[in-house]
């Protein structure tokens, strides 16, 4: 069994810091929540790298919110429910579609500059499975970067927010079913206990579980693993979204080629040059992501290739350069010109739909512990996230979390805890190799297509790494590997239990969706193991 705490410690002997609200992680969820919380609280924000390194920073396509006359929250709701393949919590989606536009206005007030048309209206694009143009973007395809720029500037100028960069949060400290703080490792390896009336996890997803991912190195599932060790309910970990189009070119990282490129009319072609999406879905290149990703893999197999092409060469080159400056420049580094060349692409792990289960105020199953953004499972995304819904989700639920925290009384009794597993050994073997091995296992057996045999094999392979939890871990690589291993096991166990195909979870041995048996969530708790959870009444309709 995975131990409650990943390191041994004695709080008595550690330096302590007391604040009001502890926000763990940067990205849009951390930055926005910290800014809102700072209106009435002292905030400590902890990032393991910096405010500028998160999944948000690399978000290209944009942020989905109803801004045009032709659109309505009802359309946005329906699109989200359909993409979510029956597993969205409709109440959470209602909140998203109604509160999203106001949240975007707040981002604008905080300094984010979204692209505008010549008439001064916000420029809106479409992405897969959206029935309307409702994606706001910034600097063409650098939306996340612009949001981080604006919010980080506010955070850095805010005297109520203290930022600790390069600090690694080891574990959440809990007592009597409540979260009291966290134990944190400083850059010099020493440790400190931090305490507050609430802790908000904003630690992002698990992209680094896979060898091929659009996520940066920091996406190692730390928040999900920590919350699991602390006893929180973790939900729907089998639903991992693969982005259909990441650059697949020798020597190049799996850079995201935004869905907005297809939104602006790009075609997908196999290596024979044939368009193929008409064989798979009536929405063609703008079908839901899981459909497009599996169609691409199918074509790759049929043509014995490791990629397909995305082709936007038929569009006006000036428009392409203006709309996608980041992608255009990035591809040029590798000798590929988006305006004249077909760009080789393949699917890559992109987004963790599941995570720490939260209610409508972002509260987890542990008192005083909240989760916001990709680390959370709010019920908005269901089995397959609608593109560009995640940035809106972070601001909508970030605001709700702060409303809830503002009602909390501070905790007055000090916490004393000594945790000893008598860990003696150092981790066996180089952890870099282990991480690579785990990533390969995940790609091979817990990837876009799964089956019982493969999932069982993956779990067996993971078991071989278990002694790591009995070792004395100290480096960031070791700690991250331990967290990744936990998330890998949660994903594989959940995927094995769900004997159907739905959204991003495709089982070759159960290729059909089975609403009679599986219109429900999978949950995992450290104490109780794997279980199932019925959908809230509002979500009972089998939409999607
Ligand atoms: C993209 O630009 O394609 C990514 C947008 C998202 O994942 O929401």
JSON list of N, CA and C in Angstrom, two decimals, residues 278-332:
[
{"chain": "A", "resi": 278, "resn": "UNK", "atom": "N", "xyz": [-13.86, 11.91, -43.15]},
{"chain": "A", "resi": 278, "resn": "UNK", "atom": "CA", "xyz": [-15.24, 11.57, -43.55]},
{"chain": "A", "resi": 278, "resn": "UNK", "atom": "C", "xyz": [-15.56, 10.10, -43.27]},
{"chain": "A", "resi": 279, "resn": "UNK", "atom": "N", "xyz": [-14.54, 9.26, -43.10]},
{"chain": "A", "resi": 279, "resn": "UNK", "atom": "CA", "xyz": [-14.80, 7.84, -42.78]},
{"chain": "A", "resi": 279, "resn": "UNK", "atom": "C", "xyz": [-15.17, 7.67, -41.31]},
{"chain": "A", "resi": 280, "resn": "UNK", "atom": "N", "xyz": [-14.92, 8.71, -40.49]},
{"chain": "A", "resi": 280, "resn": "UNK", "atom": "CA", "xyz": [-15.01, 8.52, -39.04]},
{"chain": "A", "resi": 280, "resn": "UNK", "atom": "C", "xyz": [-16.10, 9.34, -38.35]},
{"chain": "A", "resi": 281, "resn": "UNK", "atom": "N", "xyz": [-16.41, 10.55, -38.87]},
{"chain": "A", "resi": 281, "resn": "UNK", "atom": "CA", "xyz": [-17.37, 11.38, -38.13]},
{"chain": "A", "resi": 281, "resn": "UNK", "atom": "C", "xyz": [-17.93, 12.47, -39.04]},
{"chain": "A", "resi": 282, "resn": "UNK", "atom": "N", "xyz": [-19.25, 12.77, -38.92]},
{"chain": "A", "resi": 282, "resn": "UNK", "atom": "CA", "xyz": [-19.81, 13.83, -39.77]},
{"chain": "A", "resi": 282, "resn": "UNK", "atom": "C", "xyz": [-19.21, 15.21, -39.53]},
{"chain": "A", "resi": 283, "resn": "UNK", "atom": "N", "xyz": [-18.64, 15.43, -38.34]},
{"chain": "A", "resi": 283, "resn": "UNK", "atom": "CA", "xyz": [-18.03, 16.76, -38.10]},
{"chain": "A", "resi": 283, "resn": "UNK", "atom": "C", "xyz": [-16.60, 16.84, -38.64]},
{"chain": "A", "resi": 284, "resn": "UNK", "atom": "N", "xyz": [-16.19, 15.81, -39.35]},
{"chain": "A", "resi": 284, "resn": "UNK", "atom": "CA", "xyz": [-14.88, 15.76, -40.01]},
{"chain": "A", "resi": 284, "resn": "UNK", "atom": "C", "xyz": [-13.74, 16.17, -39.05]},
{"chain": "A", "resi": 285, "resn": "UNK", "atom": "N", "xyz": [-12.90, 17.11, -39.48]},
{"chain": "A", "resi": 285, "resn": "UNK", "atom": "CA", "xyz": [-11.73, 17.49, -38.68]},
{"chain": "A", "resi": 285, "resn": "UNK", "atom": "C", "xyz": [-12.11, 18.11, -37.34]},
{"chain": "A", "resi": 286, "resn": "UNK", "atom": "N", "xyz": [-13.36, 18.54, -37.21]},
{"chain": "A", "resi": 286, "resn": "UNK", "atom": "CA", "xyz": [-13.79, 19.15, -35.94]},
{"chain": "A", "resi": 286, "resn": "UNK", "atom": "C", "xyz": [-14.67, 18.21, -35.11]},
{"chain": "A", "resi": 287, "resn": "UNK", "atom": "N", "xyz": [-14.49, 16.93, -35.33]},
{"chain": "A", "resi": 287, "resn": "UNK", "atom": "CA", "xyz": [-15.17, 15.93, -34.48]},
{"chain": "A", "resi": 287, "resn": "UNK", "atom": "C", "xyz": [-14.56, 16.00, -33.08]},
{"chain": "A", "resi": 288, "resn": "UNK", "atom": "N", "xyz": [-15.23, 15.39, -32.06]},
{"chain": "A", "resi": 288, "resn": "UNK", "atom": "CA", "xyz": [-14.62, 15.38, -30.73]},
{"chain": "A", "resi": 288, "resn": "UNK", "atom": "C", "xyz": [-13.20, 14.80, -30.76]},
{"chain": "A", "resi": 289, "resn": "UNK", "atom": "N", "xyz": [-12.40, 15.27, -29.82]},
{"chain": "A", "resi": 289, "resn": "UNK", "atom": "CA", "xyz": [-10.97, 14.93, -29.83]},
{"chain": "A", "resi": 289, "resn": "UNK", "atom": "C", "xyz": [-10.66, 13.44, -29.81]},
{"chain": "A", "resi": 290, "resn": "UNK", "atom": "N", "xyz": [-11.43, 12.70, -29.00]},
{"chain": "A", "resi": 290, "resn": "UNK", "atom": "CA", "xyz": [-11.13, 11.27, -28.90]},
{"chain": "A", "resi": 290, "resn": "UNK", "atom": "C", "xyz": [-11.34, 10.60, -30.25]},
{"chain": "A", "resi": 291, "resn": "UNK", "atom": "N", "xyz": [-12.38, 11.04, -30.98]},
{"chain": "A", "resi": 291, "resn": "UNK", "atom": "CA", "xyz": [-12.68, 10.45, -32.29]},
{"chain": "A", "resi": 291, "resn": "UNK", "atom": "C", "xyz": [-11.55, 10.78, -33.27]},
{"chain": "A", "resi": 292, "resn": "UNK", "atom": "N", "xyz": [-11.13, 12.04, -33.28]},
{"chain": "A", "resi": 292, "resn": "UNK", "atom": "CA", "xyz": [-10.07, 12.45, -34.22]},
{"chain": "A", "resi": 292, "resn": "UNK", "atom": "C", "xyz": [-8.77, 11.71, -33.87]},
{"chain": "A", "resi": 293, "resn": "UNK", "atom": "N", "xyz": [-8.45, 11.64, -32.58]},
{"chain": "A", "resi": 293, "resn": "UNK", "atom": "CA", "xyz": [-7.19, 11.00, -32.18]},
{"chain": "A", "resi": 293, "resn": "UNK", "atom": "C", "xyz": [-7.17, 9.52, -32.59]},
{"chain": "A", "resi": 294, "resn": "UNK", "atom": "N", "xyz": [-8.28, 8.83, -32.36]},
{"chain": "A", "resi": 294, "resn": "UNK", "atom": "CA", "xyz": [-8.31, 7.40, -32.74]},
{"chain": "A", "resi": 294, "resn": "UNK", "atom": "C", "xyz": [-8.31, 7.22, -34.25]},
{"chain": "A", "resi": 295, "resn": "UNK", "atom": "N", "xyz": [-8.98, 8.13, -34.95]},
{"chain": "A", "resi": 295, "resn": "UNK", "atom": "CA", "xyz": [-8.99, 8.06, -36.42]},
{"chain": "A", "resi": 295, "resn": "UNK", "atom": "C", "xyz": [-7.56, 8.22, -36.95]},
{"chain": "A", "resi": 296, "resn": "UNK", "atom": "N", "xyz": [-6.81, 9.13, -36.35]},
{"chain": "A", "resi": 296, "resn": "UNK", "atom": "CA", "xyz": [-5.43, 9.34, -36.79]},
{"chain": "A", "resi": 296, "resn": "UNK", "atom": "C", "xyz": [-4.60, 8.07, -36.57]},
{"chain": "A", "resi": 297, "resn": "UNK", "atom": "N", "xyz": [-4.77, 7.46, -35.40]},
{"chain": "A", "resi": 297, "resn": "UNK", "atom": "CA", "xyz": [-4.00, 6.23, -35.12]},
{"chain": "A", "resi": 297, "resn": "UNK", "atom": "C", "xyz": [-4.38, 5.13, -36.12]},
{"chain": "A", "resi": 298, "resn": "UNK", "atom": "N", "xyz": [-5.66, 5.04, -36.39]},
{"chain": "A", "resi": 298, "resn": "UNK", "atom": "CA", "xyz": [-6.13, 4.06, -37.38]},
{"chain": "A", "resi": 298, "resn": "UNK", "atom": "C", "xyz": [-5.44, 4.28, -38.73]},
{"chain": "A", "resi": 299, "resn": "UNK", "atom": "N", "xyz": [-5.41, 5.54, -39.16]},
{"chain": "A", "resi": 299, "resn": "UNK", "atom": "CA", "xyz": [-4.78, 5.86, -40.46]},
{"chain": "A", "resi": 299, "resn": "UNK", "atom": "C", "xyz": [-3.28, 5.59, -40.41]},
{"chain": "A", "resi": 300, "resn": "UNK", "atom": "N", "xyz": [-2.66, 5.90, -39.26]},
{"chain": "A", "resi": 300, "resn": "UNK", "atom": "CA", "xyz": [-1.22, 5.65, -39.14]},
{"chain": "A", "resi": 300, "resn": "UNK", "atom": "C", "xyz": [-0.96, 4.15, -39.30]},
{"chain": "A", "resi": 301, "resn": "UNK", "atom": "N", "xyz": [-1.83, 3.35, -38.66]},
{"chain": "A", "resi": 301, "resn": "UNK", "atom": "CA", "xyz": [-1.63, 1.89, -38.76]},
{"chain": "A", "resi": 301, "resn": "UNK", "atom": "C", "xyz": [-1.84, 1.41, -40.19]},
{"chain": "A", "resi": 302, "resn": "UNK", "atom": "N", "xyz": [-2.93, 1.89, -40.80]},
{"chain": "A", "resi": 302, "resn": "UNK", "atom": "CA", "xyz": [-3.24, 1.42, -42.16]},
{"chain": "A", "resi": 302, "resn": "UNK", "atom": "C", "xyz": [-2.14, 1.79, -43.16]},
{"chain": "A", "resi": 303, "resn": "UNK", "atom": "N", "xyz": [-1.51, 2.93, -42.92]},
{"chain": "A", "resi": 303, "resn": "UNK", "atom": "CA", "xyz": [-0.49, 3.37, -43.88]},
{"chain": "A", "resi": 303, "resn": "UNK", "atom": "C", "xyz": [0.92, 3.07, -43.37]},
{"chain": "A", "resi": 304, "resn": "UNK", "atom": "N", "xyz": [0.98, 2.34, -42.25]},
{"chain": "A", "resi": 304, "resn": "UNK", "atom": "CA", "xyz": [2.28, 1.98, -41.65]},
{"chain": "A", "resi": 304, "resn": "UNK", "atom": "C", "xyz": [3.17, 3.21, -41.47]},
{"chain": "A", "resi": 305, "resn": "UNK", "atom": "N", "xyz": [2.59, 4.20, -40.85]},
{"chain": "A", "resi": 305, "resn": "UNK", "atom": "CA", "xyz": [3.33, 5.45, -40.65]},
{"chain": "A", "resi": 305, "resn": "UNK", "atom": "C", "xyz": [3.24, 5.86, -39.18]},
{"chain": "A", "resi": 306, "resn": "UNK", "atom": "N", "xyz": [4.13, 6.74, -38.74]},
{"chain": "A", "resi": 306, "resn": "UNK", "atom": "CA", "xyz": [4.07, 7.21, -37.35]},
{"chain": "A", "resi": 306, "resn": "UNK", "atom": "C", "xyz": [3.41, 8.58, -37.26]},
{"chain": "A", "resi": 307, "resn": "UNK", "atom": "N", "xyz": [2.85, 9.04, -38.36]},
{"chain": "A", "resi": 307, "resn": "UNK", "atom": "CA", "xyz": [2.21, 10.36, -38.34]},
{"chain": "A", "resi": 307, "resn": "UNK", "atom": "C", "xyz": [1.20, 10.49, -39.47]},
{"chain": "A", "resi": 308, "resn": "UNK", "atom": "N", "xyz": [0.38, 11.53, -39.38]},
{"chain": "A", "resi": 308, "resn": "UNK", "atom": "CA", "xyz": [-0.43, 11.98, -40.51]},
{"chain": "A", "resi": 308, "resn": "UNK", "atom": "C", "xyz": [-0.05, 13.46, -40.70]},
{"chain": "A", "resi": 309, "resn": "UNK", "atom": "N", "xyz": [-0.71, 14.11, -41.66]},
{"chain": "A", "resi": 309, "resn": "UNK", "atom": "CA", "xyz": [-0.39, 15.53, -41.88]},
{"chain": "A", "resi": 309, "resn": "UNK", "atom": "C", "xyz": [-1.56, 16.41, -41.51]},
{"chain": "A", "resi": 310, "resn": "UNK", "atom": "N", "xyz": [-1.23, 17.62, -41.06]},
{"chain": "A", "resi": 310, "resn": "UNK", "atom": "CA", "xyz": [-2.24, 18.67, -40.98]},
{"chain": "A", "resi": 310, "resn": "UNK", "atom": "C", "xyz": [-1.88, 19.68, -42.07]},
{"chain": "A", "resi": 311, "resn": "UNK", "atom": "N", "xyz": [-2.90, 20.09, -42.81]},
{"chain": "A", "resi": 311, "resn": "UNK", "atom": "CA", "xyz": [-2.66, 20.89, -44.01]},
{"chain": "A", "resi": 311, "resn": "UNK", "atom": "C", "xyz": [-3.54, 22.13, -44.01]},
{"chain": "A", "resi": 312, "resn": "UNK", "atom": "N", "xyz": [-2.90, 23.29, -43.86]},
{"chain": "A", "resi": 312, "resn": "UNK", "atom": "CA", "xyz": [-3.66, 24.54, -43.95]},
{"chain": "A", "resi": 312, "resn": "UNK", "atom": "C", "xyz": [-3.10, 25.42, -45.08]},
{"chain": "A", "resi": 313, "resn": "UNK", "atom": "N", "xyz": [-2.45, 24.75, -46.03]},
{"chain": "A", "resi": 313, "resn": "UNK", "atom": "CA", "xyz": [-1.78, 25.50, -47.12]},
{"chain": "A", "resi": 313, "resn": "UNK", "atom": "C", "xyz": [-2.77, 26.17, -48.06]},
{"chain": "A", "resi": 314, "resn": "UNK", "atom": "N", "xyz": [-4.07, 25.73, -48.00]},
{"chain": "A", "resi": 314, "resn": "UNK", "atom": "CA", "xyz": [-5.06, 26.34, -48.90]},
{"chain": "A", "resi": 314, "resn": "UNK", "atom": "C", "xyz": [-5.55, 27.68, -48.36]},
{"chain": "A", "resi": 315, "resn": "UNK", "atom": "N", "xyz": [-5.19, 28.01, -47.11]},
{"chain": "A", "resi": 315, "resn": "UNK", "atom": "CA", "xyz": [-5.64, 29.29, -46.56]},
{"chain": "A", "resi": 315, "resn": "UNK", "atom": "C", "xyz": [-4.66, 30.39, -46.93]},
{"chain": "A", "resi": 316, "resn": "UNK", "atom": "N", "xyz": [-5.16, 31.62, -46.84]},
{"chain": "A", "resi": 316, "resn": "UNK", "atom": "CA", "xyz": [-4.33, 32.79, -47.12]},
{"chain": "A", "resi": 316, "resn": "UNK", "atom": "C", "xyz": [-3.11, 32.78, -46.18]},
{"chain": "A", "resi": 317, "resn": "UNK", "atom": "N", "xyz": [-1.88, 32.76, -46.74]},
{"chain": "A", "resi": 317, "resn": "UNK", "atom": "CA", "xyz": [-0.68, 32.67, -45.89]},
{"chain": "A", "resi": 317, "resn": "UNK", "atom": "C", "xyz": [-0.59, 33.80, -44.86]},
{"chain": "A", "resi": 318, "resn": "UNK", "atom": "N", "xyz": [-1.05, 34.98, -45.24]},
{"chain": "A", "resi": 318, "resn": "UNK", "atom": "CA", "xyz": [-1.00, 36.12, -44.31]},
{"chain": "A", "resi": 318, "resn": "UNK", "atom": "C", "xyz": [-1.88, 35.83, -43.09]},
{"chain": "A", "resi": 319, "resn": "UNK", "atom": "N", "xyz": [-3.08, 35.30, -43.37]},
{"chain": "A", "resi": 319, "resn": "UNK", "atom": "CA", "xyz": [-4.00, 34.96, -42.28]},
{"chain": "A", "resi": 319, "resn": "UNK", "atom": "C", "xyz": [-3.38, 33.90, -41.36]},
{"chain": "A", "resi": 320, "resn": "UNK", "atom": "N", "xyz": [-2.76, 32.90, -41.96]},
{"chain": "A", "resi": 320, "resn": "UNK", "atom": "CA", "xyz": [-2.17, 31.81, -41.16]},
{"chain": "A", "resi": 320, "resn": "UNK", "atom": "C", "xyz": [-1.04, 32.35, -40.28]},
{"chain": "A", "resi": 321, "resn": "UNK", "atom": "N", "xyz": [-0.18, 33.18, -40.86]},
{"chain": "A", "resi": 321, "resn": "UNK", "atom": "CA", "xyz": [0.93, 33.74, -40.08]},
{"chain": "A", "resi": 321, "resn": "UNK", "atom": "C", "xyz": [0.40, 34.62, -38.95]},
{"chain": "A", "resi": 322, "resn": "UNK", "atom": "N", "xyz": [-0.64, 35.40, -39.24]},
{"chain": "A", "resi": 322, "resn": "UNK", "atom": "CA", "xyz": [-1.18, 36.33, -38.26]},
{"chain": "A", "resi": 322, "resn": "UNK", "atom": "C", "xyz": [-1.92, 35.59, -37.14]},
{"chain": "A", "resi": 323, "resn": "UNK", "atom": "N", "xyz": [-2.64, 34.54, -37.53]},
{"chain": "A", "resi": 323, "resn": "UNK", "atom": "CA", "xyz": [-3.49, 33.82, -36.58]},
{"chain": "A", "resi": 323, "resn": "UNK", "atom": "C", "xyz": [-2.68, 32.85, -35.72]},
{"chain": "A", "resi": 324, "resn": "UNK", "atom": "N", "xyz": [-1.61, 32.29, -36.30]},
{"chain": "A", "resi": 324, "resn": "UNK", "atom": "CA", "xyz": [-0.84, 31.26, -35.59]},
{"chain": "A", "resi": 324, "resn": "UNK", "atom": "C", "xyz": [0.66, 31.59, -35.55]},
{"chain": "A", "resi": 325, "resn": "UNK", "atom": "N", "xyz": [0.99, 32.76, -35.01]},
{"chain": "A", "resi": 325, "resn": "UNK", "atom": "CA", "xyz": [2.41, 33.15, -35.05]},
{"chain": "A", "resi": 325, "resn": "UNK", "atom": "C", "xyz": [3.32, 32.20, -34.28]},
{"chain": "A", "resi": 326, "resn": "UNK", "atom": "N", "xyz": [2.85, 31.69, -33.13]},
{"chain": "A", "resi": 326, "resn": "UNK", "atom": "CA", "xyz": [3.71, 30.83, -32.31]},
{"chain": "A", "resi": 326, "resn": "UNK", "atom": "C", "xyz": [3.97, 29.51, -33.04]},
{"chain": "A", "resi": 327, "resn": "UNK", "atom": "N", "xyz": [2.89, 28.91, -33.55]},
{"chain": "A", "resi": 327, "resn": "UNK", "atom": "CA", "xyz": [3.04, 27.62, -34.23]},
{"chain": "A", "resi": 327, "resn": "UNK", "atom": "C", "xyz": [3.88, 27.80, -35.49]},
{"chain": "A", "resi": 328, "resn": "UNK", "atom": "N", "xyz": [3.61, 28.87, -36.22]},
{"chain": "A", "resi": 328, "resn": "UNK", "atom": "CA", "xyz": [4.34, 29.13, -37.46]},
{"chain": "A", "resi": 328, "resn": "UNK", "atom": "C", "xyz": [5.83, 29.25, -37.18]},
{"chain": "A", "resi": 329, "resn": "UNK", "atom": "N", "xyz": [6.19, 30.05, -36.17]},
{"chain": "A", "resi": 329, "resn": "UNK", "atom": "CA", "xyz": [7.60, 30.25, -35.83]},
{"chain": "A", "resi": 329, "resn": "UNK", "atom": "C", "xyz": [8.23, 28.95, -35.35]},
{"chain": "A", "resi": 330, "resn": "UNK", "atom": "N", "xyz": [7.48, 28.21, -34.53]},
{"chain": "A", "resi": 330, "resn": "UNK", "atom": "CA", "xyz": [8.02, 26.98, -33.97]},
{"chain": "A", "resi": 330, "resn": "UNK", "atom": "C", "xyz": [8.34, 25.98, -35.09]},
{"chain": "A", "resi": 331, "resn": "UNK", "atom": "N", "xyz": [7.40, 25.83, -36.00]},
{"chain": "A", "resi": 331, "resn": "UNK", "atom": "CA", "xyz": [7.61, 24.87, -37.10]},
{"chain": "A", "resi": 331, "resn": "UNK", "atom": "C", "xyz": [8.79, 25.30, -37.97]},
{"chain": "A", "resi": 332, "resn": "UNK", "atom": "N", "xyz": [8.93, 26.62, -38.17]},
{"chain": "A", "resi": 332, "resn": "UNK", "atom": "CA", "xyz": [10.03, 27.11, -39.01]},
{"chain": "A", "resi": 332, "resn": "UNK", "atom": "C", "xyz": [11.39, 26.68, -38.45]}
]
